[in-house]
Coordinates of C-alpha atoms in Angstrom, one line a residue:
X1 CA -33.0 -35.8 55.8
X2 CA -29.4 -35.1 56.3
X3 CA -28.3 -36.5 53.0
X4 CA -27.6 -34.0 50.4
X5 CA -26.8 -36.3 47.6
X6 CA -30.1 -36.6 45.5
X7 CA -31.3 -39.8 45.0
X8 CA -31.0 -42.2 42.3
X9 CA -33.7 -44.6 40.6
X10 CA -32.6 -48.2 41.0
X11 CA -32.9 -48.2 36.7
X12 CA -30.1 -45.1 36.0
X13 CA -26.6 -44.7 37.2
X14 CA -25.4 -41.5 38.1
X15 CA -22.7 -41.1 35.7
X16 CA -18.9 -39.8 36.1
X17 CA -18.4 -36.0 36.5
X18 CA -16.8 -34.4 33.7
X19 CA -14.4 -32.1 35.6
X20 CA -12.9 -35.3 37.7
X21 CA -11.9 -37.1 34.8
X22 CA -10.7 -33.9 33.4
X23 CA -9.1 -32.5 37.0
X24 CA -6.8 -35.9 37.2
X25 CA -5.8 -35.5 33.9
X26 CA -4.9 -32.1 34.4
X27 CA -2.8 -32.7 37.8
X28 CA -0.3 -34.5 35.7
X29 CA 0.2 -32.3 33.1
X30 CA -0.6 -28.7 34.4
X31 CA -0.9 -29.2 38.2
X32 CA -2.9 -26.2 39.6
X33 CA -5.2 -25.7 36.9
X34 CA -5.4 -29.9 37.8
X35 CA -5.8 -28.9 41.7
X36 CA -8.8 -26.0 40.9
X37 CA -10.3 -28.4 38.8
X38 CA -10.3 -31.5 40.9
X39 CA -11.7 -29.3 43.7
X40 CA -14.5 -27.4 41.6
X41 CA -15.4 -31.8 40.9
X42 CA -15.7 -32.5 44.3
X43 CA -18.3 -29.4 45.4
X44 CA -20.3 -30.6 42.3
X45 CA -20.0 -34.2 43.1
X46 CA -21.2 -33.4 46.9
X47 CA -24.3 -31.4 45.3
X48 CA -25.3 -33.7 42.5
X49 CA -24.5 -37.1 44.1
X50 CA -22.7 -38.0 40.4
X51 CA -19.6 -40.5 40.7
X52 CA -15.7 -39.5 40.1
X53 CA -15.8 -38.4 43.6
X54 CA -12.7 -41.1 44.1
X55 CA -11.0 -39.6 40.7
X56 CA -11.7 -36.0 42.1
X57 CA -9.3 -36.8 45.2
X58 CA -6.7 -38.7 43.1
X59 CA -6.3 -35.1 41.1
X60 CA -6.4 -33.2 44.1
X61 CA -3.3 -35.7 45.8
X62 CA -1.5 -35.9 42.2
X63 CA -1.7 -31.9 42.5
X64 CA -0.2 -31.3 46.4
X65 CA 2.5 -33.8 45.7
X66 CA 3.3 -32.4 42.3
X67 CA 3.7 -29.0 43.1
X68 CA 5.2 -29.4 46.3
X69 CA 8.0 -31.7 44.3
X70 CA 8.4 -29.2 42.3
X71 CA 8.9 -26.5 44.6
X72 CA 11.4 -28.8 46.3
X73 CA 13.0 -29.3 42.5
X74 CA 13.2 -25.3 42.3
X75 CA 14.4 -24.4 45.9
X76 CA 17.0 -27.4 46.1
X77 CA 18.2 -29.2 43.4
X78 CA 18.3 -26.4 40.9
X79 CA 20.3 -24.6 43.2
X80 CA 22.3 -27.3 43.9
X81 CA 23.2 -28.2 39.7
X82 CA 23.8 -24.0 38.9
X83 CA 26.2 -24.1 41.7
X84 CA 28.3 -26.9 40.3
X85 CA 28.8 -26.3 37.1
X86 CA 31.8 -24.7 36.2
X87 CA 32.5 -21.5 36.0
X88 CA 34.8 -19.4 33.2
X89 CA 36.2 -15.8 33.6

C-alpha cells in the first residue's frame, strides 16, 4: 500500500495538529519561527495522517509573503523615507 497516512476507525477523528494551529499563528506575529513551524506540521501531518494539513500551508504562505514584504519594506521604502527627510548641518 502506497498510502502512508495510517488509517482511521470510522468512530474517531483524527484531530488537528498542534504545531499547525500554532505555526499559522506564529507566521503573523514572528514569521520564520511561523515558517519552521508550519513546515515541522506538515512532515508530522504526512506521517500521522492528523488534520491542520490546510492550516499548515496557510502558515507556510502567511510566512513567504510576510518576510518577503518585509524584505521589500527594508531594501525599498526604508531607503526611500531616510532619504527624504531633511537634513541639518
Amino acid at each position: 500500500m502506497s498510502n502512508t497516512a495510517m488509517p482511521q476507525s470510522a468512530g474517531t477523528a483524527a484531530g488537528y495538529n498542534v504545531l499547525a494551529i500554532v505555526g499559522f499563528i506564529l507566521a503573523f506575529v514572528f514569521n520564520i519561527a511561523g515558517l519552521v513551524v508550519s513546515l515541522i506540521a506538515l512532515s508530522k501531518i504526512k506521517k500521522t495522517g492528523e488534520r491542520g494539513r490546510g492550516l499548515a500551508i496557510a502558515g507556510v504562505i502567511i510566512s513567504i509573503v510576510s518576510i518577503i514584504f518585509g524584505i521589500i519594506y527594508i531594501a525599498v521604502v526604508l531607503p526611500a523615507i531616510m532619504n527624504s527627510m531633511p537634513t541639518t548641518y
